[in-house]
mmCIF file of C-alpha atoms and ligand atoms in Angstrom:
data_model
loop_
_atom_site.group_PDB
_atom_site.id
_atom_site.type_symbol
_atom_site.label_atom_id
_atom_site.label_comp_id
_atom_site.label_asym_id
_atom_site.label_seq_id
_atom_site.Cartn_x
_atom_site.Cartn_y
_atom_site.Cartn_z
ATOM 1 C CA UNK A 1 128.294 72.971 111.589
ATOM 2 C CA UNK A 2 124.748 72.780 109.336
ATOM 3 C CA UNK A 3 126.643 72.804 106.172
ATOM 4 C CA UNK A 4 124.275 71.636 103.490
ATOM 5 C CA UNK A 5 126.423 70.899 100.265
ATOM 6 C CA UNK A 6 125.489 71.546 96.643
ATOM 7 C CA UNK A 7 127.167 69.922 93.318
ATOM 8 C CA UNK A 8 125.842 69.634 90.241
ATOM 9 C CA UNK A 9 127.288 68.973 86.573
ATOM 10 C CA UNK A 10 129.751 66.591 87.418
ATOM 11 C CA UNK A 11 129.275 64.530 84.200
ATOM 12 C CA UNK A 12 130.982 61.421 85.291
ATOM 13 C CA UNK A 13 130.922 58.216 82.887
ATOM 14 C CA UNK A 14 133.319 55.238 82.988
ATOM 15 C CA UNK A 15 135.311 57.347 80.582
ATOM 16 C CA UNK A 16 136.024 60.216 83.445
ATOM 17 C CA UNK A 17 138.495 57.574 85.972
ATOM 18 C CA UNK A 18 140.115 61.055 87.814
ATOM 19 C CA UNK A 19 136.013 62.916 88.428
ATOM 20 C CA UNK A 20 135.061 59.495 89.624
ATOM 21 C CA UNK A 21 137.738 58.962 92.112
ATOM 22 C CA UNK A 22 137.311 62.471 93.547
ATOM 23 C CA UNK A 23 133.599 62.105 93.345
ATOM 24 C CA UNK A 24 134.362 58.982 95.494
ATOM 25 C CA UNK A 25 136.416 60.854 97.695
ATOM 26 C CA UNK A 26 133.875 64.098 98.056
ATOM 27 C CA UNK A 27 131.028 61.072 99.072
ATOM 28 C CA UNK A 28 133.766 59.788 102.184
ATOM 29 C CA UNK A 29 135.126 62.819 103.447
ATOM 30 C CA UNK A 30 133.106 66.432 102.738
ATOM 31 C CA UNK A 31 129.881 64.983 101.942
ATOM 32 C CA UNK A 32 129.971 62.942 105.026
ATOM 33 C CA UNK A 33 130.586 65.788 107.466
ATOM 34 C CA UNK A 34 127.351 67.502 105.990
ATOM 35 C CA UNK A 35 123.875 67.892 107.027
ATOM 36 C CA UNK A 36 122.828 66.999 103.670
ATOM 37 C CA UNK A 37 124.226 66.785 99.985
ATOM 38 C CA UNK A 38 121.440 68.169 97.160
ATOM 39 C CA UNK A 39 122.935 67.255 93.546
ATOM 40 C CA UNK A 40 121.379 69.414 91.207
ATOM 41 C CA UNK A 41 121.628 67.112 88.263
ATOM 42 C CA UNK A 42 124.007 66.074 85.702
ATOM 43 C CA UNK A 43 125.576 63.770 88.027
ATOM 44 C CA UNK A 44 125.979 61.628 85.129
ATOM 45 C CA UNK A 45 127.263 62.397 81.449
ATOM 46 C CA UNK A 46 124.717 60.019 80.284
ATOM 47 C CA UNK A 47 122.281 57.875 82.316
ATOM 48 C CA UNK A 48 120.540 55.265 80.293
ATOM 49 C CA UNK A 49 118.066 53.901 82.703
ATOM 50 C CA UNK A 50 118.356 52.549 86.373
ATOM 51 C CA UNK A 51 118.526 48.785 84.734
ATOM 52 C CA UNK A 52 122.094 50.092 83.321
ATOM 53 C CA UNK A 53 123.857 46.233 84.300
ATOM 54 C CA UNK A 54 127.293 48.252 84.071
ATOM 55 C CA UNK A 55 129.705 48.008 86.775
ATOM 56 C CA UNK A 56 130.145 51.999 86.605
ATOM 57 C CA UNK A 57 126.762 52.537 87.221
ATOM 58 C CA UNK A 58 126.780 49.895 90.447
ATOM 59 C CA UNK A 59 129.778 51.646 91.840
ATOM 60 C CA UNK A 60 128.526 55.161 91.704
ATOM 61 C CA UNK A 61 125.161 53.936 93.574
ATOM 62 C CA UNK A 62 127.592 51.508 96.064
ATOM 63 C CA UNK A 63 129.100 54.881 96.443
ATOM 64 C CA UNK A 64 125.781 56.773 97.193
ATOM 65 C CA UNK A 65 124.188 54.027 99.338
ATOM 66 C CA UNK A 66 127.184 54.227 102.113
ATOM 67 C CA UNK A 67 126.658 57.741 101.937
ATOM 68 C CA UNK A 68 123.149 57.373 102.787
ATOM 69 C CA UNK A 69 123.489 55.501 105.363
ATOM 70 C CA UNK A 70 124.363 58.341 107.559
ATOM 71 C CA UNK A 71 123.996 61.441 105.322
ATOM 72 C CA UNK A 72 120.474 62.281 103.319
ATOM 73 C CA UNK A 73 121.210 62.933 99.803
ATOM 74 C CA UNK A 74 118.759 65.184 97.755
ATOM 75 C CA UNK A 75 118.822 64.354 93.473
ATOM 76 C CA UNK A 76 117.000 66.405 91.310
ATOM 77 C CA UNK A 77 117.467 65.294 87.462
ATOM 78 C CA UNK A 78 119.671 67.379 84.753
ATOM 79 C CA UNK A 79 119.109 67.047 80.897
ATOM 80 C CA UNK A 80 121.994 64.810 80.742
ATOM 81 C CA UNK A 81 120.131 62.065 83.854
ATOM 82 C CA UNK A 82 116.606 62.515 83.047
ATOM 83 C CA UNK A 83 116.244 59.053 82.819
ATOM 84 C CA UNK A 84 117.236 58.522 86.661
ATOM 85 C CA UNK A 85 114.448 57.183 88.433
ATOM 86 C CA UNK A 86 112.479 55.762 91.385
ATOM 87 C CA UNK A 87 114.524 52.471 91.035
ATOM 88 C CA UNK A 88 118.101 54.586 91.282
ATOM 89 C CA UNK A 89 116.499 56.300 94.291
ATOM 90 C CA UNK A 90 115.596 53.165 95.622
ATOM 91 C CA UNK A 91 118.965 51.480 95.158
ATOM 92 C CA UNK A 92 120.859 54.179 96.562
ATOM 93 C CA UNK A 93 118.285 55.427 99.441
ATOM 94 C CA UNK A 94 118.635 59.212 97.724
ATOM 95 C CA UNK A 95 116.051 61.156 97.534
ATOM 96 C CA UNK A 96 113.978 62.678 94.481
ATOM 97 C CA UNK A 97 113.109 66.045 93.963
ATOM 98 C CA UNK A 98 111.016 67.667 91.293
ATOM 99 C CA UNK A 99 112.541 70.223 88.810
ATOM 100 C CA UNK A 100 111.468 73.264 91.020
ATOM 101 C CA UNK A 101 112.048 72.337 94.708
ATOM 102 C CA UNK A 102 111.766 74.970 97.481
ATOM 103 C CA UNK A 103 114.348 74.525 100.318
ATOM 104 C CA UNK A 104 113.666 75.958 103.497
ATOM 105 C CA UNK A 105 116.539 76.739 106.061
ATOM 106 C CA UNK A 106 116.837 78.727 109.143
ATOM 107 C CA UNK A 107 118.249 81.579 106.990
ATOM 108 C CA UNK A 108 115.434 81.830 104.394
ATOM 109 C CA UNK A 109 113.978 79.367 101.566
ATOM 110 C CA UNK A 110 115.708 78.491 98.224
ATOM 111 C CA UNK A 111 114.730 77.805 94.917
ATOM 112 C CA UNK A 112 116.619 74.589 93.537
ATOM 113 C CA UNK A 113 116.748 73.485 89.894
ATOM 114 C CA UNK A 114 119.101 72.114 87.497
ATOM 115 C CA UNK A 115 118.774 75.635 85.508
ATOM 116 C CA UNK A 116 118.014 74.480 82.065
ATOM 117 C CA UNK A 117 114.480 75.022 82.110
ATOM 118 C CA UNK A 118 115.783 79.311 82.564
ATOM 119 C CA UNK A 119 117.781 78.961 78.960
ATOM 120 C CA UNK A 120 114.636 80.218 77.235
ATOM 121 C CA UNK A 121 116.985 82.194 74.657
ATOM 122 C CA UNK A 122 117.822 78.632 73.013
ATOM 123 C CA UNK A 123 114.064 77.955 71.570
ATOM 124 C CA UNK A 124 115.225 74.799 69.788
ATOM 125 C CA UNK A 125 116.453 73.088 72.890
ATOM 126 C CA UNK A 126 113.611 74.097 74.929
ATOM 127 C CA UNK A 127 111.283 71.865 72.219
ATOM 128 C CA UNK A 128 113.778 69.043 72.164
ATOM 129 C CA UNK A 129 113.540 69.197 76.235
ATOM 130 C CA UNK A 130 109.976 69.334 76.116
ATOM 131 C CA UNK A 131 109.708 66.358 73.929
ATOM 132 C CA UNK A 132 112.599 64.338 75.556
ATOM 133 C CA UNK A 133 110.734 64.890 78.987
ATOM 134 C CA UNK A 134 107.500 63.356 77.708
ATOM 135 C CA UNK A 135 105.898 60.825 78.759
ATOM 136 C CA UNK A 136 105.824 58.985 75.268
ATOM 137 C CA UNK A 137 109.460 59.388 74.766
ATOM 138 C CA UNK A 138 109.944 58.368 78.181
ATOM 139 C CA UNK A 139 108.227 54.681 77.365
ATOM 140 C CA UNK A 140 109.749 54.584 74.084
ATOM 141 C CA UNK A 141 113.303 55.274 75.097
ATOM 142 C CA UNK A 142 113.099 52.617 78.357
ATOM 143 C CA UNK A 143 111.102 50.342 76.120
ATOM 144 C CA UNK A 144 114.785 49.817 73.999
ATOM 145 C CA UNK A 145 117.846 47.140 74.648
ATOM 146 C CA UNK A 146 120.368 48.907 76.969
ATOM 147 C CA UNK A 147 122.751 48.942 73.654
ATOM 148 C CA UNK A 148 120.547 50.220 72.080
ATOM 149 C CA UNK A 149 119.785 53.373 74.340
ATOM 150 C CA UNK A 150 123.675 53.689 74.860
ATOM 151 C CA UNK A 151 123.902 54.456 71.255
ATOM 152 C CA UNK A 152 120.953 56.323 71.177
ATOM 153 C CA UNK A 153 122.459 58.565 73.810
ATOM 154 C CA UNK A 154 125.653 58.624 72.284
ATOM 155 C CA UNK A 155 124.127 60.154 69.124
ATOM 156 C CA UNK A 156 122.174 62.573 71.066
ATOM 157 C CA UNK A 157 125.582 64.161 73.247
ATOM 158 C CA UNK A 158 127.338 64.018 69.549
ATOM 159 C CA UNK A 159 123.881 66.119 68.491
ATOM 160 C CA UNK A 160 124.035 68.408 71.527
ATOM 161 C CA UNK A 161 127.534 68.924 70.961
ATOM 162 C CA UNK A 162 127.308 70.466 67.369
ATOM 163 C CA UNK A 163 124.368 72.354 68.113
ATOM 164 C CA UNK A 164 125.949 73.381 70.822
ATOM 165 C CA UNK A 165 129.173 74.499 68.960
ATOM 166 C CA UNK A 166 126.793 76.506 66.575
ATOM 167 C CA UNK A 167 125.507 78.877 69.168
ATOM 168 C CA UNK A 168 126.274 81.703 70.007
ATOM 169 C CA UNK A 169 127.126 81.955 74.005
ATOM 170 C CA UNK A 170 124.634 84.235 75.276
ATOM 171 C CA UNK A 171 121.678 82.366 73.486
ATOM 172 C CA UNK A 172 122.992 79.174 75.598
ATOM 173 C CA UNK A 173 122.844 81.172 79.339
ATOM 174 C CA UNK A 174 119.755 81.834 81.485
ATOM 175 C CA UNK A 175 117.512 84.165 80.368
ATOM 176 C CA UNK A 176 116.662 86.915 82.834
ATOM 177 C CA UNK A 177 113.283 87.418 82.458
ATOM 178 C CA UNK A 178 112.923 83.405 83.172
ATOM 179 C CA UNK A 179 114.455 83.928 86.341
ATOM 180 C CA UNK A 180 112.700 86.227 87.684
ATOM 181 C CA UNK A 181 109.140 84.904 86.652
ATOM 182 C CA UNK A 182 110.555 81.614 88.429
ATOM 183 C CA UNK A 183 111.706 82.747 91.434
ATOM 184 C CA UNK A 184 108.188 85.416 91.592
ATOM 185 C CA UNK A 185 105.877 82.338 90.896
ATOM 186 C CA UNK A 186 107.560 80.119 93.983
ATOM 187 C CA UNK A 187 107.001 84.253 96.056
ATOM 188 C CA UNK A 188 110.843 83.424 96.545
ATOM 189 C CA UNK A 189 114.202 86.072 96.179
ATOM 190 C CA UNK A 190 117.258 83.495 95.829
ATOM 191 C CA UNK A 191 118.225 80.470 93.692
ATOM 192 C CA UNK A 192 120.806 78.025 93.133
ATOM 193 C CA UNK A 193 121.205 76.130 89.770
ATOM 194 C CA UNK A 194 123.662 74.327 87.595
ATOM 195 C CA UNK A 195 123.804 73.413 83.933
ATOM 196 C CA UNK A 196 125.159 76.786 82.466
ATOM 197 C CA UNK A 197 128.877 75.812 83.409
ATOM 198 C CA UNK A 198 129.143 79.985 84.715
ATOM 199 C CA UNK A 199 129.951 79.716 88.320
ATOM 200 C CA UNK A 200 129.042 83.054 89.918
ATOM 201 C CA UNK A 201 126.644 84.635 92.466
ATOM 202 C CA UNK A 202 124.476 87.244 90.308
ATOM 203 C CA UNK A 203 122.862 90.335 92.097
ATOM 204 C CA UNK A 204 119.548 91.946 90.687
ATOM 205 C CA UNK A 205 117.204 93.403 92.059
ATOM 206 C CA UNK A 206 113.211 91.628 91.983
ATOM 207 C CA UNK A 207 110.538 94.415 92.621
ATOM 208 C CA UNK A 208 112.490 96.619 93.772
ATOM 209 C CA UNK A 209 113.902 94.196 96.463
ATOM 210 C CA UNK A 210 117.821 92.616 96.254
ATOM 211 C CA UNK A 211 117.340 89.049 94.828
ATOM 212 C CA UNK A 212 120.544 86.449 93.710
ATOM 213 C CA UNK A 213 121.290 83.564 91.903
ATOM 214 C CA UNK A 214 124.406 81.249 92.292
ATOM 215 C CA UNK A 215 125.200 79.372 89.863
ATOM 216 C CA UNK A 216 126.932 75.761 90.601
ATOM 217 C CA UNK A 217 130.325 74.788 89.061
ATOM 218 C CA UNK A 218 130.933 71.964 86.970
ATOM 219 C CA UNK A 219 133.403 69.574 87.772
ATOM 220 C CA UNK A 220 136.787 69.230 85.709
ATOM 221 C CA UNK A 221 139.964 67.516 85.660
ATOM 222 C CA UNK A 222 142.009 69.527 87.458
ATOM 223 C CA UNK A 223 139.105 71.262 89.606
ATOM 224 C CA UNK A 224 136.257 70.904 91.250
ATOM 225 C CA UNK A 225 133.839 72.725 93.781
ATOM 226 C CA UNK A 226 130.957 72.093 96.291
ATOM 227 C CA UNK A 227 128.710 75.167 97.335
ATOM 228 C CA UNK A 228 128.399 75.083 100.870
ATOM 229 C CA UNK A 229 125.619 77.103 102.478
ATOM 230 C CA UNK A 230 125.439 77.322 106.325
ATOM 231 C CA UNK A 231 121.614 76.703 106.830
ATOM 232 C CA UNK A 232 121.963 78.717 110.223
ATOM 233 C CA UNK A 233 123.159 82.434 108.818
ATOM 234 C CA UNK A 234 122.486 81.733 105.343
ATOM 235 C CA UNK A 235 126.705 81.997 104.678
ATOM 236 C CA UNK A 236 127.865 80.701 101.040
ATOM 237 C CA UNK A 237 131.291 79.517 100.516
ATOM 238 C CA UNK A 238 132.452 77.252 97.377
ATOM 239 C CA UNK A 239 134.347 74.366 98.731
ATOM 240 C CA UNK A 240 137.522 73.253 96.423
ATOM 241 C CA UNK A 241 137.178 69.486 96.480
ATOM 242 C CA UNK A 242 141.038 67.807 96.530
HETATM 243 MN MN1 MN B 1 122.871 70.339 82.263
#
């Protein structure tokens, strides 16, 4: 079957020992039987840099290379793994794609993104992105000790998290208007993203003409789900992952 699998938000840390062991177990057994895995970001709860010396961080790429090996594996960055780079990619033989990437199947193109970038509602985050993603912070922040940018990103999640709390829910979805301006600058009618933590397949309509956006679950605990997409009729399913 040309099952291409989608994940995203998974948030693992060496704090999360259940996600991590079914993570492992989605890399040996579903992931394997794909035609290729695309994580949509927020693999990670917090990625510090690709020099992270931790042994969590060598076992999630150990886990990732052996995938590789016989499976491509697409990453595109999430607000929470910005700092994943060329080296991870490297490391792990996974593949980088930008924050808007344009997937062609059989059954019609796809816009991919972690789905931040749409929560245009939430003006103070969009700033703090903007600055976070620059290339100034991005020297500054690598330029620090490793314990140093752990605590650094500590502080930031404990940030995030009251801000967060503060907000009211609908400021903290996608904005409509952002989607469709997306999805009409890439000339494209379907797109699947993460981040918002609402898993659901929303139907509009685009000039006139049926359009949809799936949203990715996160992972949790006691549940956790792949999107599979059959690239041949263009068939979505959500995969429960044991
Ligand atoms: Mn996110």
């Amino acid at each position: 079957m040309a099952r291409l699998l989608f994940i995203s938000d998974l948030h693992l840390s060496p704090n999360t020992p259940e996600l991590n062991q079914r993570f492992r177990g989605f890399l040996r057994g579903p992931a394997r039987e794909a035609e290729a895995l695309y994580i949509l970001g927020d693999l990670f709860d917090a990625w510090i840099g690709d020099d992270d010396p931790s042994s969590f961080a060598s076992q999630v790429k150990e886990q990732l290379a052996a995938l590789t090996a016989d499976t491509p594996v697409f990453f595109q960055q999430g607000n929470r793994d910005f700092l994943l780079g060329e080296t991870f990619a490297r490391e792990t033989g996974v593949t980088l794609l930008p924050e808007e990437h344009v997937l062609h199947t059989p059954a019609g193109p796809w816009l991919l993104l972690h789905g931040d970038q749409l929560c245009t509602d939430d003006r103070e985050y969009q700033q703090a992105r903007k600055l976070l993603r620059s290339e100034a912070f991005l020297k500054q922040a690598m330029a620090m000790s490793i314990p140093r940018r752990r605590e650094k990103a500590a502080e930031m999640r404990r940030m995030s998290g009251e801000a967060t709390a503060a907000k009211a829910e609908n400021i903290m979805d996608v904005n409509q208007q952002a989607v469709e301006e997306t999805l009409l600058r890439h000339g494209l009618r379907q797109m699947i993203h993460g981040h918002t933590h609402r898993p659901a397949t929303h139907e509009f309509l685009l000039d006139g003409q049926p359009a949809r956006r799936v949203v990715l679950a996160d992972w949790k605990k006691d549940a956790a789900f792949a999107l599979s997409l059959d690239s041949r009729n263009g068939g979505l399913e959500s995969l429960p992952i044991p």
